Amino acid sequence: MRIALAITLSVFAASLAGAAGAVTTTVVDLPTRGTNVRILYLRPDAPVAPVANVVVWPGGEAFLGIQSDGTMITELAACNPAVRNRQALADHGYAVAVVDVAFDGAQWNYADMLEVVRYLQARDRVPTWVIGGSTATNNTVDLLARLPLANGLGAVFYSPESFSAEQAALITRPALVVHHPLDPRSRANPLFNALTSASVKQQVPLTGGNNSGCAGYH
């Protein structure tokens, strides 16, 4: 599924936006809850304005190990399809924030994610999409359900795992659910069915790849 999703993200980037030209990549430490959360921020250079903001919230153990020079040191960073395709997204006009765990070790914290969204939207008032899934599914659902509608947020849920159906029913934003039909851990169908209030929703099954390396079909 990792290969199929990576290809889908690349096609998504190429089809929805034109080439943006030069891209600047910076490492940003955002203050939150008395600690910091580190992001790798890719933004098309001026005068080009991003067509949208994309926040990448990885699953797994959530630790990417973003270094001060922008490199990442973990297997998760090498395997996560959205992380691997960050440059392709930025090259096609998207501002991308890849989110690491907070300095205090907290994973998928609502306050941290809110600060990331605020940071991006303070720079570009454009639609913002959160790409979150796997073990981050429930926290992504929680973010989408709780964040004020004025933030203009939508979500791409990939390889979804366990989540709160009650919270999912509160989401009134656009939502895309992406999964591999052979993923034994997938909760894609229950999640899609639980999104009863989403303004628009779509489910995309991806086939291909194999069940070895980088969590296989998951």
C-alpha positions as protocol buffer text, in pm:
chain_id: "A"
residue {
  index: 1
  type: MET
  ca { x: 0 y: 0 z: 0 }
}
residue {
  index: 2
  type: ARG
  ca { x: 291 y: 235 z: 66 }
}
residue {
  index: 3
  type: ILE
  ca { x: 393 y: 223 z: -301 }
}
residue {
  index: 4
  type: ALA
  ca { x: 38 y: 267 z: -428 }
}
residue {
  index: 5
  type: LEU
  ca { x: -32 y: 555 z: -191 }
}
residue {
  index: 6
  type: ALA
  ca { x: 297 y: 722 z: -282 }
}
residue {
  index: 7
  type: ILE
  ca { x: 204 y: 708 z: -649 }
}
residue {
  index: 8
  type: THR
  ca { x: -142 y: 844 z: -571 }
}
residue {
  index: 9
  type: LEU
  ca { x: 1 y: 1138 z: -378 }
}
residue {
  index: 10
  type: SER
  ca { x: 236 y: 1219 z: -664 }
}
residue {
  index: 11
  type: VAL
  ca { x: -48 y: 1209 z: -916 }
}
residue {
  index: 12
  type: PHE
  ca { x: -264 y: 1416 z: -680 }
}
residue {
  index: 13
  type: ALA
  ca { x: 7 y: 1681 z: -663 }
}
residue {
  index: 14
  type: ALA
  ca { x: 64 y: 1685 z: -1036 }
}
residue {
  index: 15
  type: SER
  ca { x: -304 y: 1698 z: -1131 }
}
residue {
  index: 16
  type: LEU
  ca { x: -429 y: 1964 z: -890 }
}
residue {
  index: 17
  type: ALA
  ca { x: -154 y: 2222 z: -924 }
}
residue {
  index: 18
  type: GLY
  ca { x: 102 y: 2347 z: -1170 }
}
residue {
  index: 19
  type: ALA
  ca { x: 473 y: 2349 z: -1111 }
}
residue {
  index: 20
  type: ALA
  ca { x: 562 y: 2611 z: -853 }
}
residue {
  index: 21
  type: GLY
  ca { x: 930 y: 2662 z: -930 }
}
residue {
  index: 22
  type: ALA
  ca { x: 1176 y: 2705 z: -645 }
}
residue {
  index: 23
  type: VAL
  ca { x: 1090 y: 2574 z: -299 }
}
residue {
  index: 24
  type: THR
  ca { x: 1245 y: 2677 z: 33 }
}
residue {
  index: 25
  type: THR
  ca { x: 1276 y: 2414 z: 306 }
}
residue {
  index: 26
  type: THR
  ca { x: 1322 y: 2518 z: 669 }
}
residue {
  index: 27
  type: VAL
  ca { x: 1321 y: 2348 z: 1007 }
}
residue {
  index: 28
  type: VAL
  ca { x: 1089 y: 2530 z: 1248 }
}
residue {
  index: 29
  type: ASP
  ca { x: 1049 y: 2472 z: 1622 }
}
residue {
  index: 30
  type: LEU
  ca { x: 704 y: 2592 z: 1728 }
}
residue {
  index: 31
  type: PRO
  ca { x: 636 y: 2676 z: 2095 }
}
residue {
  index: 32
  type: THR
  ca { x: 346 y: 2478 z: 2241 }
}
residue {
  index: 33
  type: ARG
  ca { x: 240 y: 2373 z: 2592 }
}
residue {
  index: 34
  type: GLY
  ca { x: 569 y: 2493 z: 2740 }
}
residue {
  index: 35
  type: THR
  ca { x: 769 y: 2277 z: 2500 }
}
residue {
  index: 36
  type: ASN
  ca { x: 827 y: 2277 z: 2123 }
}
residue {
  index: 37
  type: VAL
  ca { x: 714 y: 2075 z: 1825 }
}
residue {
  index: 38
  type: ARG
  ca { x: 947 y: 2053 z: 1525 }
}
residue {
  index: 39
  type: ILE
  ca { x: 826 y: 2068 z: 1167 }
}
residue {
  index: 40
  type: LEU
  ca { x: 998 y: 2044 z: 833 }
}
residue {
  index: 41
  type: TYR
  ca { x: 836 y: 2324 z: 633 }
}
residue {
  index: 42
  type: LEU
  ca { x: 846 y: 2336 z: 254 }
}
residue {
  index: 43
  type: ARG
  ca { x: 699 y: 2640 z: 81 }
}
residue {
  index: 44
  type: PRO
  ca { x: 702 y: 2761 z: -281 }
}
residue {
  index: 45
  type: ASP
  ca { x: 911 y: 3076 z: -310 }
}
residue {
  index: 46
  type: ALA
  ca { x: 750 y: 3417 z: -362 }
}
residue {
  index: 47
  type: PRO
  ca { x: 585 y: 3552 z: -566 }
}
residue {
  index: 48
  type: VAL
  ca { x: 412 y: 3214 z: -600 }
}
residue {
  index: 49
  type: ALA
  ca { x: 146 y: 3159 z: -335 }
}
residue {
  index: 50
  type: PRO
  ca { x: 68 y: 2801 z: -228 }
}
residue {
  index: 51
  type: VAL
  ca { x: -254 y: 2656 z: -363 }
}
residue {
  index: 52
  type: ALA
  ca { x: -307 y: 2483 z: -28 }
}
residue {
  index: 53
  type: ASN
  ca { x: -135 y: 2392 z: 297 }
}
residue {
  index: 54
  type: VAL
  ca { x: -66 y: 2024 z: 365 }
}
residue {
  index: 55
  type: VAL
  ca { x: 9 y: 1901 z: 717 }
}
residue {
  index: 56
  type: VAL
  ca { x: 165 y: 1555 z: 734 }
}
residue {
  index: 57
  type: TRP
  ca { x: 93 y: 1380 z: 1062 }
}
residue {
  index: 58
  type: PRO
  ca { x: 265 y: 1039 z: 1047 }
}
residue {
  index: 59
  type: GLY
  ca { x: 139 y: 727 z: 1220 }
}
residue {
  index: 60
  type: GLY
  ca { x: 361 y: 451 z: 1350 }
}
residue {
  index: 61
  type: GLU
  ca { x: 550 y: 569 z: 1656 }
}
residue {
  index: 62
  type: ALA
  ca { x: 525 y: 927 z: 1516 }
}
residue {
  index: 63
  type: PHE
  ca { x: 899 y: 991 z: 1558 }
}
residue {
  index: 64
  type: LEU
  ca { x: 1071 y: 1115 z: 1241 }
}
residue {
  index: 65
  type: GLY
  ca { x: 1389 y: 1249 z: 1399 }
}
residue {
  index: 66
  type: ILE
  ca { x: 1397 y: 1574 z: 1201 }
}
residue {
  index: 67
  type: GLN
  ca { x: 1749 y: 1714 z: 1231 }
}
residue {
  index: 68
  type: SER
  ca { x: 1850 y: 2080 z: 1216 }
}
residue {
  index: 69
  type: ASP
  ca { x: 1962 y: 2035 z: 855 }
}
residue {
  index: 70
  type: GLY
  ca { x: 1625 y: 1889 z: 752 }
}
residue {
  index: 71
  type: THR
  ca { x: 1733 y: 1526 z: 730 }
}
residue {
  index: 72
  type: MET
  ca { x: 1537 y: 1255 z: 913 }
}
residue {
  index: 73
  type: ILE
  ca { x: 1681 y: 952 z: 1086 }
}
residue {
  index: 74
  type: THR
  ca { x: 1403 y: 695 z: 1133 }
}
residue {
  index: 75
  type: GLU
  ca { x: 1255 y: 412 z: 929 }
}
residue {
  index: 76
  type: LEU
  ca { x: 917 y: 580 z: 960 }
}
residue {
  index: 77
  type: ALA
  ca { x: 1053 y: 885 z: 776 }
}
residue {
  index: 78
  type: ALA
  ca { x: 1178 y: 661 z: 496 }
}
residue {
  index: 79
  type: CYS
  ca { x: 855 y: 462 z: 472 }
}
residue {
  index: 80
  type: ASN
  ca { x: 572 y: 712 z: 522 }
}
residue {
  index: 81
  type: PRO
  ca { x: 437 y: 793 z: 172 }
}
residue {
  index: 82
  type: ALA
  ca { x: 343 y: 1153 z: 244 }
}
residue {
  index: 83
  type: VAL
  ca { x: 681 y: 1223 z: 404 }
}
residue {
  index: 84
  type: ARG
  ca { x: 862 y: 1068 z: 107 }
}
residue {
  index: 85
  type: ASN
  ca { x: 654 y: 1271 z: -140 }
}
residue {
  index: 86
  type: ARG
  ca { x: 686 y: 1604 z: 41 }
}
residue {
  index: 87
  type: GLN
  ca { x: 907 y: 1751 z: -229 }
}
residue {
  index: 88
  type: ALA
  ca { x: 668 y: 1643 z: -507 }
}
residue {
  index: 89
  type: LEU
  ca { x: 381 y: 1814 z: -327 }
}
residue {
  index: 90
  type: ALA
  ca { x: 584 y: 2132 z: -275 }
}
residue {
  index: 91
  type: ASP
  ca { x: 707 y: 2130 z: -635 }
}
residue {
  index: 92
  type: HIS
  ca { x: 345 y: 2142 z: -747 }
}
residue {
  index: 93
  type: GLY
  ca { x: 246 y: 2439 z: -537 }
}
residue {
  index: 94
  type: TYR
  ca { x: 165 y: 2307 z: -191 }
}
residue {
  index: 95
  type: ALA
  ca { x: 310 y: 2436 z: 135 }
}
residue {
  index: 96
  type: VAL
  ca { x: 396 y: 2123 z: 334 }
}
residue {
  index: 97
  type: ALA
  ca { x: 456 y: 2083 z: 707 }
}
residue {
  index: 98
  type: VAL
  ca { x: 594 y: 1745 z: 815 }
}
residue {
  index: 99
  type: VAL
  ca { x: 532 y: 1713 z: 1190 }
}
residue {
  index: 100
  type: ASP
  ca { x: 762 y: 1533 z: 1435 }
}
residue {
  index: 101
  type: VAL
  ca { x: 685 y: 1437 z: 1794 }
}
residue {
  index: 102
  type: ALA
  ca { x: 707 y: 1721 z: 2046 }
}
residue {
  index: 103
  type: PHE
  ca { x: 1028 y: 1777 z: 2238 }
}
residue {
  index: 104
  type: ASP
  ca { x: 862 y: 1632 z: 2550 }
}
residue {
  index: 105
  type: GLY
  ca { x: 782 y: 1312 z: 2359 }
}
residue {
  index: 106
  type: ALA
  ca { x: 408 y: 1375 z: 2321 }
}
residue {
  index: 107
  type: GLN
  ca { x: 253 y: 1214 z: 2015 }
}
residue {
  index: 108
  type: TRP
  ca { x: -38 y: 1354 z: 1814 }
}
residue {
  index: 109
  type: ASN
  ca { x: -126 y: 1623 z: 2068 }
}
residue {
  index: 110
  type: TYR
  ca { x: -423 y: 1845 z: 1979 }
}
residue {
  index: 111
  type: ALA
  ca { x: -259 y: 2166 z: 2105 }
}
residue {
  index: 112
  type: ASP
  ca { x: 56 y: 2091 z: 1907 }
}
residue {
  index: 113
  type: MET
  ca { x: -138 y: 2027 z: 1589 }
}
residue {
  index: 114
  type: LEU
  ca { x: -337 y: 2345 z: 1639 }
}
residue {
  index: 115
  type: GLU
  ca { x: -12 y: 2543 z: 1655 }
}
residue {
  index: 116
  type: VAL
  ca { x: 108 y: 2384 z: 1331 }
}
residue {
  index: 117
  type: VAL
  ca { x: -217 y: 2475 z: 1155 }
}
residue {
  index: 118
  type: ARG
  ca { x: -200 y: 2830 z: 1290 }
}
residue {
  index: 119
  type: TYR
  ca { x: 160 y: 2866 z: 1174 }
}
residue {
  index: 120
  type: LEU
  ca { x: 76 y: 2768 z: 817 }
}
residue {
  index: 121
  type: GLN
  ca { x: -245 y: 2969 z: 797 }
}
residue {
  index: 122
  type: ALA
  ca { x: -77 y: 3281 z: 936 }
}
residue {
  index: 123
  type: ARG
  ca { x: 150 y: 3271 z: 632 }
}
residue {
  index: 124
  type: ASP
  ca { x: -101 y: 3166 z: 368 }
}
residue {
  index: 125
  type: ARG
  ca { x: -478 y: 3187 z: 404 }
}
residue {
  index: 126
  type: VAL
  ca { x: -544 y: 2896 z: 173 }
}
residue {
  index: 127
  type: PRO
  ca { x: -724 y: 2564 z: 225 }
}
residue {
  index: 128
  type: THR
  ca { x: -543 y: 2337 z: 468 }
}
residue {
  index: 129
  type: TRP
  ca { x: -539 y: 1958 z: 449 }
}
residue {
  index: 130
  type: VAL
  ca { x: -419 y: 1720 z: 718 }
}
residue {
  index: 131
  type: ILE
  ca { x: -280 y: 1386 z: 601 }
}
residue {
  index: 132
  type: GLY
  ca { x: -308 y: 1150 z: 896 }
}
residue {
  index: 133
  type: GLY
  ca { x: -376 y: 783 z: 945 }
}
residue {
  index: 134
  type: SER
  ca { x: -260 y: 449 z: 1078 }
}
residue {
  index: 135
  type: THR
  ca { x: -201 y: 490 z: 1453 }
}
residue {
  index: 136
  type: ALA
  ca { x: -266 y: 865 z: 1421 }
}
residue {
  index: 137
  type: THR
  ca { x: -620 y: 808 z: 1291 }
}
residue {
  index: 138
  type: ASN
  ca { x: -806 y: 875 z: 1615 }
}
residue {
  index: 139
  type: ASN
  ca { x: -611 y: 1194 z: 1687 }
}
residue {
  index: 140
  type: THR
  ca { x: -668 y: 1316 z: 1332 }
}
residue {
  index: 141
  type: VAL
  ca { x: -1040 y: 1249 z: 1374 }
}
residue {
  index: 142
  type: ASP
  ca { x: -1033 y: 1441 z: 1702 }
}
residue {
  index: 143
  type: LEU
  ca { x: -857 y: 1737 z: 1540 }
}
residue {
  index: 144
  type: LEU
  ca { x: -1106 y: 1756 z: 1254 }
}
residue {
  index: 145
  type: ALA
  ca { x: -1401 y: 1729 z: 1492 }
}
residue {
  index: 146
  type: ARG
  ca { x: -1281 y: 1994 z: 1739 }
}
residue {
  index: 147
  type: LEU
  ca { x: -1103 y: 2259 z: 1534 }
}
residue {
  index: 148
  type: PRO
  ca { x: -1318 y: 2568 z: 1460 }
}
residue {
  index: 149
  type: LEU
  ca { x: -1471 y: 2563 z: 1114 }
}
residue {
  index: 150
  type: ALA
  ca { x: -1311 y: 2899 z: 1036 }
}
residue {
  index: 151
  type: ASN
  ca { x: -980 y: 2717 z: 999 }
}
residue {
  index: 152
  type: GLY
  ca { x: -1094 y: 2573 z: 667 }
}
residue {
  index: 153
  type: LEU
  ca { x: -951 y: 2228 z: 730 }
}
residue {
  index: 154
  type: GLY
  ca { x: -997 y: 1900 z: 543 }
}
residue {
  index: 155
  type: ALA
  ca { x: -845 y: 1557 z: 594 }
}
residue {
  index: 156
  type: VAL
  ca { x: -693 y: 1267 z: 406 }
}
residue {
  index: 157
  type: PHE
  ca { x: -714 y: 953 z: 621 }
}
residue {
  index: 158
  type: TYR
  ca { x: -477 y: 681 z: 501 }
}
residue {
  index: 159
  type: SER
  ca { x: -461 y: 321 z: 627 }
}
residue {
  index: 160
  type: PRO
  ca { x: -701 y: 413 z: 909 }
}
residue {
  index: 161
  type: GLU
  ca { x: -695 y: 218 z: 1233 }
}
residue {
  index: 162
  type: SER
  ca { x: -907 y: 253 z: 1547 }
}
residue {
  index: 163
  type: PHE
  ca { x: -1102 y: 575 z: 1600 }
}
residue {
  index: 164
  type: SER
  ca { x: -1396 y: 722 z: 1789 }
}
residue {
  index: 165
  type: ALA
  ca { x: -1712 y: 683 z: 1580 }
}
residue {
  index: 166
  type: GLU
  ca { x: -1878 y: 951 z: 1792 }
}
residue {
  index: 167
  type: GLN
  ca { x: -1604 y: 1201 z: 1707 }
}
residue {
  index: 168
  type: ALA
  ca { x: -1602 y: 1102 z: 1341 }
}
residue {
  index: 169
  type: ALA
  ca { x: -1974 y: 1177 z: 1321 }
}
residue {
  index: 170
  type: LEU
  ca { x: -1899 y: 1536 z: 1431 }
}
residue {
  index: 171
  type: ILE
  ca { x: -1669 y: 1608 z: 1137 }
}
residue {
  index: 172
  type: THR
  ca { x: -1838 y: 1852 z: 898 }
}
residue {
  index: 173
  type: ARG
  ca { x: -1539 y: 1902 z: 668 }
}
residue {
  index: 174
  type: PRO
  ca { x: -1423 y: 1739 z: 344 }
}
residue {
  index: 175
  type: ALA
  ca { x: -1269 y: 1397 z: 403 }
}
residue {
  index: 176
  type: LEU
  ca { x: -1087 y: 1144 z: 186 }
}
residue {
  index: 177
  type: VAL
  ca { x: -1030 y: 787 z: 306 }
}
residue {
  index: 178
  type: VAL
  ca { x: -747 y: 598 z: 131 }
}
residue {
  index: 179
  type: HIS
  ca { x: -672 y: 232 z: 197 }
}
residue {
  index: 180
  type: HIS
  ca { x: -556 y: -100 z: 54 }
}
residue {
  index: 181
  type: PRO
  ca { x: -830 y: -367 z: 44 }
}
residue {
  index: 182
  type: LEU
  ca { x: -579 y: -630 z: 166 }
}
residue {
  index: 183
  type: ASP
  ca { x: -468 y: -429 z: 469 }
}
residue {
  index: 184
  type: PRO
  ca { x: -561 y: -650 z: 768 }
}
residue {
  index: 185
  type: ARG
  ca { x: -553 y: -352 z: 1007 }
}
residue {
  index: 186
  type: SER
  ca { x: -768 y: -123 z: 797 }
}
residue {
  index: 187
  type: ARG
  ca { x: -1078 y: 41 z: 945 }
}
residue {
  index: 188
  type: ALA
  ca { x: -1149 y: 228 z: 623 }
}
residue {
  index: 189
  type: ASN
  ca { x: -1507 y: 113 z: 573 }
}
residue {
  index: 190
  type: PRO
  ca { x: -1619 y: 183 z: 932 }
}
residue {
  index: 191
  type: LEU
  ca { x: -1450 y: 524 z: 921 }
}
residue {
  index: 192
  type: PHE
  ca { x: -1609 y: 616 z: 590 }
}
residue {
  index: 193
  type: ASN
  ca { x: -1950 y: 511 z: 718 }
}
residue {
  index: 194
  type: ALA
  ca { x: -1899 y: 704 z: 1043 }
}
residue {
  index: 195
  type: LEU
  ca { x: -1834 y: 1031 z: 857 }
}
residue {
  index: 196
  type: THR
  ca { x: -2207 y: 1102 z: 847 }
}
residue {
  index: 197
  type: SER
  ca { x: -2176 y: 1482 z: 870 }
}
residue {
  index: 198
  type: ALA
  ca { x: -1881 y: 1540 z: 636 }
}
residue {
  index: 199
  type: SER
  ca { x: -1952 y: 1814 z: 381 }
}
residue {
  index: 200
  type: VAL
  ca { x: -1815 y: 1581 z: 115 }
}
residue {
  index: 201
  type: LYS
  ca { x: -1642 y: 1246 z: 148 }
}
residue {
  index: 202
  type: GLN
  ca { x: -1479 y: 993 z: -79 }
}
residue {
  index: 203
  type: GLN
  ca { x: -1324 y: 652 z: -29 }
}
residue {
  index: 204
  type: VAL
  ca { x: -1037 y: 541 z: -254 }
}
residue {
  index: 205
  type: PRO
  ca { x: -916 y: 180 z: -245 }
}
residue {
  index: 206
  type: LEU
  ca { x: -564 y: 134 z: -381 }
}
residue {
  index: 207
  type: THR
  ca { x: -431 y: -197 z: -510 }
}
residue {
  index: 208
  type: GLY
  ca { x: -84 y: -316 z: -601 }
}
residue {
  index: 209
  type: GLY
  ca { x: 238 y: -330 z: -408 }
}
residue {
  index: 210
  type: ASN
  ca { x: 323 y: -623 z: -182 }
}
residue {
  index: 211
  type: ASN
  ca { x: 295 y: -719 z: 181 }
}
residue {
  index: 212
  type: SER
  ca { x: 662 y: -684 z: 273 }
}
residue {
  index: 213
  type: GLY
  ca { x: 867 y: -388 z: 392 }
}
residue {
  index: 214
  type: CYS
  ca { x: 733 y: -59 z: 529 }
}
residue {
  index: 215
  type: ALA
  ca { x: 431 y: -230 z: 688 }
}
residue {
  index: 216
  type: GLY
  ca { x: 329 y: -400 z: 363 }
}
residue {
  index: 217
  type: TYR
  ca { x: -30 y: -340 z: 256 }
}
residue {
  index: 218
  type: HIS
  ca { x: -80 y: -114 z: 555 }
}
